[in-house]
């Protein structure tokens, strides 16, 4: 907004929040959730002209490692509010053995299991909780299918913020224990994440907790978008041809697409060509796939969602419209894979590349195999799979299966 | 001719929101503040689509949907019903669809989605945009 200086000291160039649905603008100096006018997610804007003129793209590489190297493009205005546990700058690995087997010469994996609490959720919650701290929020509530719980608990502990976590009863045990270990209160819910979200939302409204649900606050996506910056930087500012991403709530997908738009606006890309984005879901819960195929702009609530990839059990994302729009803008695709294919891919990643991936991460390899078969990807294309977390979080589920 | 949407909803804020959004698109919005009022309005007035809150003060939305589907007024047997609920408690979506609703939405209701879903059933002439 015009009356609001974009710059405090050049640490963050956050300007206003903008509704992704109706374009209404809101101040980033106040606490906001989602758009009260049309109830769509809010996204953060930055003064990109100022960033472009004041920040040297190539100097960012030499800063202290981690997500906050990109602080000018992140929402926290004062460095003391950053709750840093080592998030970001995860490895971009090549997958030479699987690549050869599939006839692909340029297959990569961004391994997000290297984040604190062992998953990509650390990025979003580092940003959201740091910003919550800055805004003076003292109590946060979050519904989660798993990994977001542990990440919330960890960052909330560091920020001395009280955390209340709603999880489905059958969430992997590691997620429950890591959350409790970090001092969060965990409530196990009969049902799915949508049920947990309903209960968390009611509690938040009734008692004034701040709801960190995916896309119901504007800053988790800001942490996730840094995956896009890191990819661009690692690939020398030329984006990959294809990104294959497991899609539950869709924050990473929407975040990376936002990151690419920002990088292009900054003039930091050598080539404006964007990747084709692939959203991977499980056969047992594929609302985005169904809507994408139907040409719909919203998802229908997926009845009876089930899959061993707990992070993909999201019957309807609050950001469904954005996810579908981003997929179409990228000439991408959405596809679903079976739990059997996920398990097979998980074993292949272990045996062929030494990577113990989360089932959601393994799902991206399962999807890649389909896309190779359909010739949707070409042998020489640069393809990036996302492993969103560590397989170590899912031992109890594997015990049941083996 | 304008399409009539019956909104069965006990929360005045939500009702106001829906009314504002749909009237801006040229729909006529009829209001019912509880299940029985909703049923009698559906029986007695011209209605083309029903937005049905599941959590109502008297009879719940599932029962309203079942009674509409069993109505002697033939149009109500196949009228589009969009179910809306505040808390996505276990099985809400299943129960709403089993009770005869066509689509399920949980709050907060995205206005773009509401437009899209209402228009999917009742295409407007775009008057009023």
Coordinates of C-alpha atoms in Angstrom, one line a residue:
Chain A
X1 CA 0.0 0.0 0.0
X2 CA 1.2 3.5 -0.8
X3 CA 1.3 4.8 2.7
X4 CA 3.4 1.9 3.9
X5 CA 7.2 2.1 3.4
X6 CA 8.3 -1.1 1.7
X7 CA 11.7 -0.8 3.3
X8 CA 12.6 -0.7 6.9
X9 CA 16.3 -1.3 6.6
X10 CA 16.6 -3.3 3.4
X11 CA 16.4 -6.6 5.3
X12 CA 13.0 -7.6 3.9
X13 CA 11.3 -5.9 0.9
X14 CA 7.9 -7.3 1.8
X15 CA 5.2 -4.8 0.7
X16 CA 1.5 -5.8 0.9
X17 CA -0.5 -8.9 0.9
X18 CA -2.7 -9.5 -2.1
X19 CA -5.7 -11.8 -2.4
X20 CA -5.1 -14.5 -5.0
X21 CA -8.9 -14.6 -5.7
X22 CA -10.1 -11.0 -6.0
X23 CA -6.9 -9.0 -5.9
X24 CA -7.8 -7.0 -2.8
X25 CA -4.8 -5.7 -0.9
X26 CA -4.1 -6.0 2.8
X27 CA -1.4 -4.6 5.1
X28 CA 1.5 -6.9 5.9
X29 CA 1.9 -5.1 9.2
X30 CA -1.2 -6.5 10.6
X31 CA -2.2 -10.1 11.3
X32 CA -4.2 -11.6 8.4
X33 CA -5.4 -15.1 7.6
X34 CA -7.2 -15.4 4.2
X35 CA -9.2 -12.8 2.3
X36 CA -12.3 -11.8 4.3
X37 CA -14.0 -10.6 1.1
X38 CA -13.8 -13.7 -1.1
X39 CA -12.1 -16.2 1.2
X40 CA -9.2 -17.1 -1.0
X41 CA -5.6 -17.4 0.1
X42 CA -3.5 -14.2 0.5
X43 CA 0.0 -14.0 -1.1
X44 CA 2.8 -11.7 -0.1
X45 CA 4.2 -9.1 -2.5
X46 CA 7.6 -7.6 -2.4
X47 CA 9.1 -4.4 -3.8
X48 CA 10.9 -6.3 -6.6
X49 CA 12.2 -3.2 -8.3
X50 CA 14.1 -2.3 -5.1
X51 CA 15.4 -5.8 -4.7
X52 CA 16.5 -5.8 -8.3
X53 CA 18.5 -2.6 -7.8
X54 CA 19.9 -3.2 -4.3
X55 CA 20.6 -6.9 -4.2
X56 CA 23.3 -8.7 -6.0
X57 CA 22.0 -12.1 -7.1
X58 CA 25.4 -13.7 -7.1
X59 CA 26.3 -12.4 -3.6
X60 CA 23.5 -14.4 -2.1
X61 CA 25.4 -17.6 -2.7
X62 CA 28.1 -16.5 -0.3
X63 CA 25.9 -15.8 2.7
X64 CA 25.5 -18.2 5.7
X65 CA 23.8 -21.2 4.3
X66 CA 20.1 -21.8 4.7
X67 CA 16.7 -20.5 3.7
X68 CA 17.3 -17.0 5.1
X69 CA 20.1 -16.2 2.6
X70 CA 17.1 -14.9 0.7
X71 CA 15.9 -12.6 3.4
X72 CA 15.1 -9.7 1.1
X73 CA 12.5 -11.9 -0.5
X74 CA 11.1 -13.3 2.7
X75 CA 8.6 -11.7 5.0
X76 CA 10.5 -11.2 8.3
X77 CA 11.5 -7.6 8.7
X78 CA 13.8 -7.9 11.8
X79 CA 16.6 -10.5 11.9
X80 CA 16.0 -11.1 15.6
X81 CA 12.6 -12.6 14.8
X82 CA 14.1 -15.3 12.6
X83 CA 13.8 -18.7 14.2
X84 CA 16.6 -20.6 12.4
X85 CA 17.1 -24.3 12.9
X86 CA 19.1 -25.0 9.7
X87 CA 16.3 -25.1 7.2
X88 CA 16.9 -24.8 3.5
X89 CA 19.9 -25.4 1.2
X90 CA 19.0 -29.0 0.9
X91 CA 21.0 -31.2 -1.5
X92 CA 20.1 -31.3 -5.2
X93 CA 21.3 -34.9 -6.0
X94 CA 21.6 -36.5 -9.4
X95 CA 20.0 -39.9 -9.8
X96 CA 22.4 -41.5 -12.2
X97 CA 21.4 -45.2 -11.7
X98 CA 17.7 -44.6 -12.0
X99 CA 18.3 -42.1 -14.7
X100 CA 20.2 -44.7 -16.8
X101 CA 17.5 -47.3 -16.2
X102 CA 14.8 -45.0 -17.4
X103 CA 16.9 -43.7 -20.3
X104 CA 17.1 -40.2 -18.8
X105 CA 20.3 -38.3 -18.9
X106 CA 19.5 -35.4 -16.6
X107 CA 17.5 -36.7 -13.6
X108 CA 17.8 -34.9 -10.3
X109 CA 16.2 -35.0 -6.9
X110 CA 15.9 -32.2 -4.5
X111 CA 16.2 -34.0 -1.2
X112 CA 14.1 -32.1 1.4
X113 CA 14.7 -34.7 4.1
X114 CA 17.8 -32.8 5.0
X115 CA 15.7 -30.1 6.6
X116 CA 15.2 -29.8 10.4
X117 CA 12.5 -32.3 11.6
X118 CA 13.3 -34.3 8.5
X119 CA 10.9 -32.7 6.0
X120 CA 10.1 -29.8 3.7
X121 CA 7.5 -28.6 6.2
X122 CA 10.3 -26.9 8.1
X123 CA 10.6 -24.3 5.4
X124 CA 7.0 -23.1 5.6
X125 CA 6.8 -23.2 9.3
X126 CA 10.1 -21.5 9.8
X127 CA 8.7 -18.6 7.8
X128 CA 5.2 -18.7 9.3
X129 CA 6.3 -18.9 12.9
X130 CA 9.1 -16.4 12.6
X131 CA 6.5 -14.0 11.1
X132 CA 4.0 -14.9 13.8
X133 CA 6.6 -14.0 16.4
X134 CA 7.2 -10.7 14.7
X135 CA 3.5 -10.0 14.6
X136 CA 3.2 -10.7 18.4
X137 CA 1.3 -13.9 18.1
X138 CA 1.5 -16.1 21.2
X139 CA -0.6 -19.2 20.4
X140 CA -0.7 -21.2 17.2
X141 CA -2.9 -24.0 16.1
X142 CA -2.4 -26.4 13.2
X143 CA -4.1 -29.3 11.6
X144 CA -1.7 -31.7 9.9
X145 CA -1.4 -35.0 8.1
X146 CA 1.9 -35.5 9.8
X147 CA 5.2 -33.7 9.2
X148 CA 3.9 -30.1 9.6
X149 CA 3.2 -31.0 13.3
X150 CA 6.8 -31.8 14.1
X151 CA 8.0 -28.6 12.3
X152 CA 5.4 -26.4 14.0
X153 CA 6.4 -27.8 17.4
X154 CA 10.1 -27.3 16.8
X155 CA 9.8 -23.7 15.6
X156 CA 7.2 -22.8 18.2
X157 CA 9.5 -24.1 20.9
X158 CA 12.3 -21.9 19.6
X159 CA 10.0 -18.9 19.4
X160 CA 8.4 -19.6 22.8
X161 CA 5.0 -19.7 21.2
X162 CA 2.4 -22.1 22.5
X163 CA 1.5 -24.8 19.8
X164 CA -1.6 -26.9 19.6
X165 CA -1.5 -29.6 17.0
X166 CA -4.5 -31.6 15.5
X167 CA -3.5 -34.8 13.8
X168 CA -5.4 -37.8 12.4
X169 CA -5.2 -40.7 14.9
X170 CA -3.3 -42.8 12.4
X171 CA -0.6 -40.2 11.7
X172 CA 2.9 -41.8 11.7
X173 CA 4.1 -42.2 15.3
X174 CA 7.2 -40.2 14.7
X175 CA 5.1 -37.1 13.9
X176 CA 3.3 -37.4 17.2
X177 CA 6.3 -38.1 19.3
X178 CA 8.5 -35.4 17.8
X179 CA 5.7 -32.9 18.3
X180 CA 5.3 -33.8 22.0
X181 CA 9.0 -33.9 22.5
X182 CA 9.2 -30.2 21.4
X183 CA 6.6 -29.4 23.9
X184 CA 3.5 -29.0 21.7
X185 CA 0.1 -30.2 22.8
X186 CA -1.1 -32.9 20.4
X187 CA -4.7 -33.8 19.9
X188 CA -5.4 -37.0 17.9
X189 CA -8.5 -36.8 15.8
X190 CA -10.7 -39.6 14.5
X191 CA -10.6 -39.0 10.7
X192 CA -8.5 -37.2 8.2
X193 CA -6.7 -33.9 7.9
X194 CA -9.9 -32.2 6.8
X195 CA -11.5 -33.4 10.0
X196 CA -8.5 -32.1 12.0
X197 CA -8.8 -28.8 10.1
X198 CA -12.5 -28.5 11.0
X199 CA -11.8 -29.0 14.7
X200 CA -8.7 -26.8 14.7
X201 CA -10.6 -24.0 12.9
X202 CA -13.4 -24.2 15.4
X203 CA -11.0 -24.0 18.3
X204 CA -9.1 -21.2 16.7
X205 CA -12.3 -19.1 16.2
X206 CA -13.7 -19.9 19.6
X207 CA -10.6 -19.2 21.6
X208 CA -8.5 -16.9 19.5
X209 CA -5.7 -19.2 18.5
X210 CA -3.8 -18.3 15.3
X211 CA -4.6 -20.9 12.7
X212 CA -1.5 -22.0 10.7
X213 CA -3.5 -24.2 8.3
X214 CA -2.1 -24.4 4.8
X215 CA -2.9 -21.2 2.9
X216 CA -5.1 -19.9 5.7
X217 CA -2.2 -17.7 6.7
X218 CA 0.1 -16.0 4.0
X219 CA 3.6 -17.0 5.0
X220 CA 4.1 -20.7 4.9
X221 CA 4.2 -20.5 1.1
X222 CA 6.9 -17.9 1.4
X223 CA 9.2 -20.4 3.1
X224 CA 8.3 -23.1 0.6
X225 CA 9.0 -20.9 -2.4
X226 CA 12.7 -20.8 -1.5
X227 CA 12.9 -24.3 -2.9
X228 CA 12.4 -22.6 -6.3
X229 CA 15.1 -20.0 -5.7
X230 CA 17.6 -22.8 -4.6
X231 CA 16.8 -24.8 -7.7
X232 CA 17.3 -21.8 -10.0
X233 CA 20.6 -20.9 -8.3
X234 CA 21.9 -24.5 -8.4
X235 CA 21.1 -24.8 -12.1
X236 CA 22.8 -21.5 -12.9
X237 CA 19.6 -19.6 -13.3
X238 CA 18.1 -21.8 -15.9
X239 CA 15.0 -23.5 -14.6
X240 CA 14.6 -27.3 -15.1
X241 CA 12.3 -28.6 -17.9
X242 CA 10.1 -30.6 -15.6
X243 CA 9.4 -30.5 -11.8
X244 CA 7.6 -33.5 -10.3
X245 CA 6.0 -32.7 -7.0
X246 CA 3.9 -34.6 -4.5
X247 CA 0.7 -32.5 -4.0
X248 CA -1.4 -32.6 -0.8
X249 CA -2.0 -29.0 0.3
X250 CA 0.0 -27.7 -2.6
X251 CA 2.1 -25.1 -0.8
X252 CA 5.3 -26.1 -2.5
X253 CA 3.9 -26.2 -6.0
X254 CA 2.2 -22.8 -5.6
X255 CA 5.3 -21.5 -3.8
X256 CA 7.8 -22.5 -6.5
X257 CA 5.6 -21.1 -9.2
X258 CA 5.5 -17.8 -7.3
X259 CA 9.3 -18.0 -6.9
X260 CA 9.8 -18.4 -10.6
X261 CA 7.5 -15.4 -11.4
X262 CA 9.5 -13.3 -8.9
X263 CA 12.9 -14.4 -10.3
X264 CA 11.7 -13.5 -13.8
X265 CA 10.5 -10.1 -12.6
X266 CA 13.8 -9.5 -10.9
X267 CA 15.6 -10.3 -14.2
X268 CA 17.6 -13.0 -12.4
X269 CA 16.9 -15.8 -14.8
X270 CA 19.1 -16.4 -17.9
X271 CA 16.1 -17.8 -19.7
X272 CA 12.5 -17.1 -18.9
X273 CA 11.4 -20.6 -19.8
X274 CA 9.4 -22.1 -17.0
X275 CA 9.3 -25.8 -16.0
X276 CA 6.3 -28.0 -16.7
X277 CA 4.9 -28.7 -13.2
X278 CA 3.6 -32.2 -12.4
X279 CA 1.3 -32.7 -9.4
X280 CA 1.5 -36.2 -8.1
X281 CA -1.3 -37.6 -5.9
X282 CA -2.2 -41.1 -4.7
X283 CA -4.9 -43.2 -6.3
X284 CA -6.8 -43.2 -3.0
X285 CA -6.9 -39.4 -2.8
X286 CA -6.6 -37.6 -6.1
X287 CA -8.9 -34.5 -6.0
X288 CA -6.4 -32.3 -8.0
X289 CA -6.0 -35.0 -10.7
X290 CA -9.8 -35.4 -11.1
X291 CA -10.4 -31.7 -11.3
X292 CA -7.4 -31.2 -13.7
X293 CA -8.7 -33.9 -16.1
X294 CA -12.2 -32.5 -15.9
X295 CA -11.0 -29.0 -16.8
X296 CA -12.5 -27.7 -13.5
X297 CA -11.2 -24.7 -11.7
X298 CA -11.9 -26.2 -8.3
X299 CA -11.6 -29.6 -6.7
X300 CA -14.4 -31.6 -5.3
X301 CA -13.9 -32.9 -1.8
X302 CA -12.5 -36.5 -2.2
X303 CA -14.6 -38.9 -0.4
X304 CA -13.0 -41.8 1.5
X305 CA -9.4 -40.7 1.1
X306 CA -6.8 -43.3 1.8
X307 CA -3.1 -43.8 1.0
X308 CA 0.0 -44.8 2.9
X309 CA 1.5 -41.5 1.8
X310 CA 0.0 -39.6 4.7
X311 CA 1.0 -36.3 3.3
X312 CA -1.1 -36.9 0.3
X313 CA -4.3 -37.5 2.2
X314 CA -5.7 -34.1 1.7
X315 CA -9.3 -34.5 0.4
X316 CA -9.4 -30.9 -0.7
X317 CA -6.8 -28.2 -0.5
X318 CA -7.8 -24.7 0.4
X319 CA -5.7 -23.5 -2.5
X320 CA -7.2 -25.8 -5.1
X321 CA -7.9 -23.0 -7.5
X322 CA -4.3 -21.7 -7.4
X323 CA -2.9 -25.2 -7.8
X324 CA -5.0 -25.9 -10.9
X325 CA -4.2 -22.5 -12.3
X326 CA -0.4 -23.0 -11.8
X327 CA -0.5 -26.5 -13.3
X328 CA -2.3 -25.2 -16.4
X329 CA -0.1 -22.1 -16.7
X330 CA 3.0 -24.3 -16.7
X331 CA 1.6 -26.7 -19.4
X332 CA 1.9 -29.3 -16.6
X333 CA -0.2 -32.3 -15.7
X334 CA -1.6 -34.0 -12.6
X335 CA -1.5 -37.7 -12.2
X336 CA -2.2 -40.3 -9.5
X337 CA -0.1 -43.4 -8.6
X338 CA -1.0 -46.5 -6.6
X339 CA 0.3 -47.2 -3.1
X340 CA 2.0 -50.4 -4.6
X341 CA 3.8 -48.2 -7.2
X342 CA 4.8 -45.8 -4.4
X343 CA 6.3 -48.7 -2.3
X344 CA 8.1 -50.1 -5.4
X345 CA 9.6 -46.7 -6.1
X346 CA 10.6 -46.2 -2.5
X347 CA 12.5 -49.5 -2.7
X348 CA 14.1 -48.5 -6.0
X349 CA 15.3 -45.2 -4.5
X350 CA 16.9 -47.1 -1.6
X351 CA 18.5 -49.9 -3.6
X352 CA 19.6 -48.0 -6.7
X353 CA 20.5 -44.6 -5.2
X354 CA 20.8 -45.1 -1.5
X355 CA 18.0 -42.7 -0.7
X356 CA 15.4 -43.6 1.9
X357 CA 12.6 -41.4 0.7
X358 CA 9.3 -40.6 2.3
X359 CA 6.4 -42.3 0.4
X360 CA 5.3 -38.9 -0.9
X361 CA 8.8 -38.4 -2.4
X362 CA 8.8 -41.9 -3.8
X363 CA 5.5 -41.1 -5.4
X364 CA 7.3 -38.7 -7.7
X365 CA 9.5 -41.5 -9.1
X366 CA 6.4 -43.7 -9.5
X367 CA 4.8 -40.8 -11.5
X368 CA 8.0 -40.3 -13.5
X369 CA 7.9 -43.9 -14.7
X370 CA 4.4 -43.3 -16.1
X371 CA 5.5 -40.1 -17.8
X372 CA 8.5 -41.8 -19.4
X373 CA 6.2 -44.5 -20.6
X374 CA 3.8 -42.0 -22.1
X375 CA 6.7 -40.0 -23.5
X376 CA 5.5 -36.9 -21.8
X377 CA 9.1 -36.4 -20.8
X378 CA 12.0 -36.5 -23.2
X379 CA 15.3 -38.4 -22.5
X380 CA 17.5 -35.3 -22.5
X381 CA 15.2 -33.1 -20.4
X382 CA 16.3 -31.9 -17.0
X383 CA 13.8 -33.4 -14.6
X384 CA 13.7 -32.7 -10.9
X385 CA 11.9 -35.0 -8.4
X386 CA 11.1 -33.8 -5.0
X387 CA 11.7 -36.0 -2.0
X388 CA 9.7 -34.1 0.6
X389 CA 10.9 -35.9 3.7
X390 CA 12.8 -38.8 5.3
X391 CA 11.6 -42.3 5.1
X392 CA 12.6 -42.7 8.7
X393 CA 9.4 -40.9 9.8
X394 CA 7.3 -43.8 8.4
X395 CA 8.8 -46.8 10.0
X396 CA 5.6 -47.9 11.7
X397 CA 3.7 -48.0 8.3
X398 CA 6.5 -50.0 6.7
X399 CA 6.4 -52.4 9.6
X400 CA 2.7 -53.0 8.8
X401 CA 3.5 -53.7 5.2
X402 CA 6.7 -55.7 5.3
Chain B
X1 CA -35.4 -14.7 -16.4
X2 CA -33.5 -14.5 -13.2
X3 CA -32.6 -17.7 -11.4
X4 CA -33.7 -18.2 -7.8
X5 CA -31.3 -19.5 -5.2
X6 CA -32.6 -20.5 -1.8
X7 CA -30.0 -20.1 0.9
X8 CA -30.8 -22.1 4.0
X9 CA -28.4 -20.7 6.6
X10 CA -28.7 -19.6 10.2
X11 CA -25.6 -17.5 10.4
X12 CA -26.5 -13.9 9.3
X13 CA -22.9 -13.1 8.3
X14 CA -22.7 -16.0 5.9
X15 CA -26.1 -15.3 4.6
X16 CA -25.2 -11.7 3.9
X17 CA -22.0 -12.8 2.1
X18 CA -23.8 -15.2 -0.1
X19 CA -26.6 -12.8 -0.9
X20 CA -24.1 -10.0 -1.8
X21 CA -22.1 -12.4 -4.1
X22 CA -25.0 -14.0 -5.9
X23 CA -27.1 -10.9 -6.3
X24 CA -24.2 -9.2 -7.9
X25 CA -24.3 -11.9 -10.5
X26 CA -28.0 -11.4 -11.1
X27 CA -29.4 -14.2 -9.1
X28 CA -32.4 -13.7 -6.8
X29 CA -31.6 -15.0 -3.3
X30 CA -34.3 -16.3 -1.0
X31 CA -33.4 -16.6 2.6
X32 CA -34.4 -19.3 5.1
X33 CA -33.0 -19.2 8.6
X34 CA -33.7 -22.8 9.6
X35 CA -34.5 -26.2 8.1
X36 CA -38.3 -26.1 8.4
X37 CA -38.4 -22.6 6.9
X38 CA -36.2 -23.8 4.1
X39 CA -38.4 -26.8 3.3
X40 CA -41.6 -24.7 3.3
X41 CA -40.0 -22.1 1.0
X42 CA -38.7 -24.7 -1.3
X43 CA -42.2 -26.2 -1.5
X44 CA -44.1 -22.9 -2.0
X45 CA -41.8 -20.7 -4.1
X46 CA -39.9 -20.7 -7.3
X47 CA -36.5 -22.1 -6.5
X48 CA -33.8 -23.2 -9.0
X49 CA -31.0 -24.2 -6.6
X50 CA -30.5 -24.6 -2.9
X51 CA -27.5 -23.7 -0.8
X52 CA -27.9 -25.8 2.3
X53 CA -26.0 -25.3 5.5
X54 CA -25.7 -28.7 7.2
X55 CA -25.6 -27.2 10.8
X56 CA -29.0 -25.8 11.3
X57 CA -30.8 -25.0 14.5
X58 CA -33.8 -27.2 14.0
X59 CA -33.6 -30.1 11.6
X60 CA -30.1 -30.6 10.2
X61 CA -29.2 -30.2 6.6
X62 CA -29.1 -34.0 5.9
X63 CA -32.7 -34.3 6.9
X64 CA -33.6 -31.3 4.9
X65 CA -31.9 -32.8 1.8
X66 CA -33.7 -36.2 2.4
X67 CA -37.1 -34.5 2.7
X68 CA -36.5 -32.4 -0.4
X69 CA -35.6 -35.5 -2.4
X70 CA -38.7 -37.2 -1.2
X71 CA -40.9 -34.2 -1.9
X72 CA -44.2 -34.4 -3.9
X73 CA -43.1 -31.3 -5.7
X74 CA -41.3 -33.0 -8.6
X75 CA -38.8 -30.3 -9.2
X76 CA -37.3 -30.7 -5.7
X77 CA -36.5 -34.3 -6.4
X78 CA -33.8 -33.2 -8.8
X79 CA -33.1 -29.6 -7.8
X80 CA -29.3 -28.9 -7.4
X81 CA -28.4 -28.8 -3.7
X82 CA -25.0 -27.5 -2.6
X83 CA -24.2 -28.6 0.9
X84 CA -22.2 -26.3 3.1
X85 CA -20.7 -27.1 6.5
X86 CA -18.6 -25.3 9.0
X87 CA -16.8 -28.2 10.5
X88 CA -15.6 -31.0 8.2
X89 CA -16.3 -33.6 10.9
X90 CA -15.8 -37.1 10.0
X91 CA -18.1 -38.3 7.2
X92 CA -19.8 -35.0 6.7
X93 CA -19.2 -35.0 3.0
X94 CA -20.3 -38.6 2.6
X95 CA -23.4 -38.0 4.6
X96 CA -24.3 -34.9 2.7
X97 CA -24.0 -36.8 -0.6
X98 CA -25.9 -39.8 0.7
X99 CA -28.7 -37.5 1.8
X100 CA -29.0 -36.3 -1.8
X101 CA -26.9 -33.2 -2.0
X102 CA -25.0 -32.8 -5.3
X103 CA -21.9 -31.1 -4.1
X104 CA -20.2 -30.5 -0.8
X105 CA -18.3 -27.4 0.2
X106 CA -16.8 -26.7 3.6
X107 CA -16.4 -23.3 5.2
X108 CA -14.7 -21.0 4.6
X109 CA -16.5 -20.9 1.3
X110 CA -14.3 -19.4 -1.5
X111 CA -16.4 -16.9 -3.3
X112 CA -14.9 -17.8 -6.6
X113 CA -15.7 -21.4 -6.0
X114 CA -19.3 -20.5 -5.0
X115 CA -19.8 -18.6 -8.2
X116 CA -18.3 -21.3 -10.2
X117 CA -20.4 -24.0 -8.6
X118 CA -23.7 -22.1 -8.8
X119 CA -23.0 -21.1 -12.4
X120 CA -22.2 -24.7 -13.3
X121 CA -25.8 -25.6 -12.3
X122 CA -27.4 -22.3 -13.3
X123 CA -25.6 -20.5 -16.1
X124 CA -26.4 -16.8 -16.0
X125 CA -26.9 -14.5 -18.9
X126 CA -23.9 -12.6 -17.3
X127 CA -26.3 -9.6 -16.6
X128 CA -25.2 -7.7 -13.6
X129 CA -21.5 -8.4 -13.9

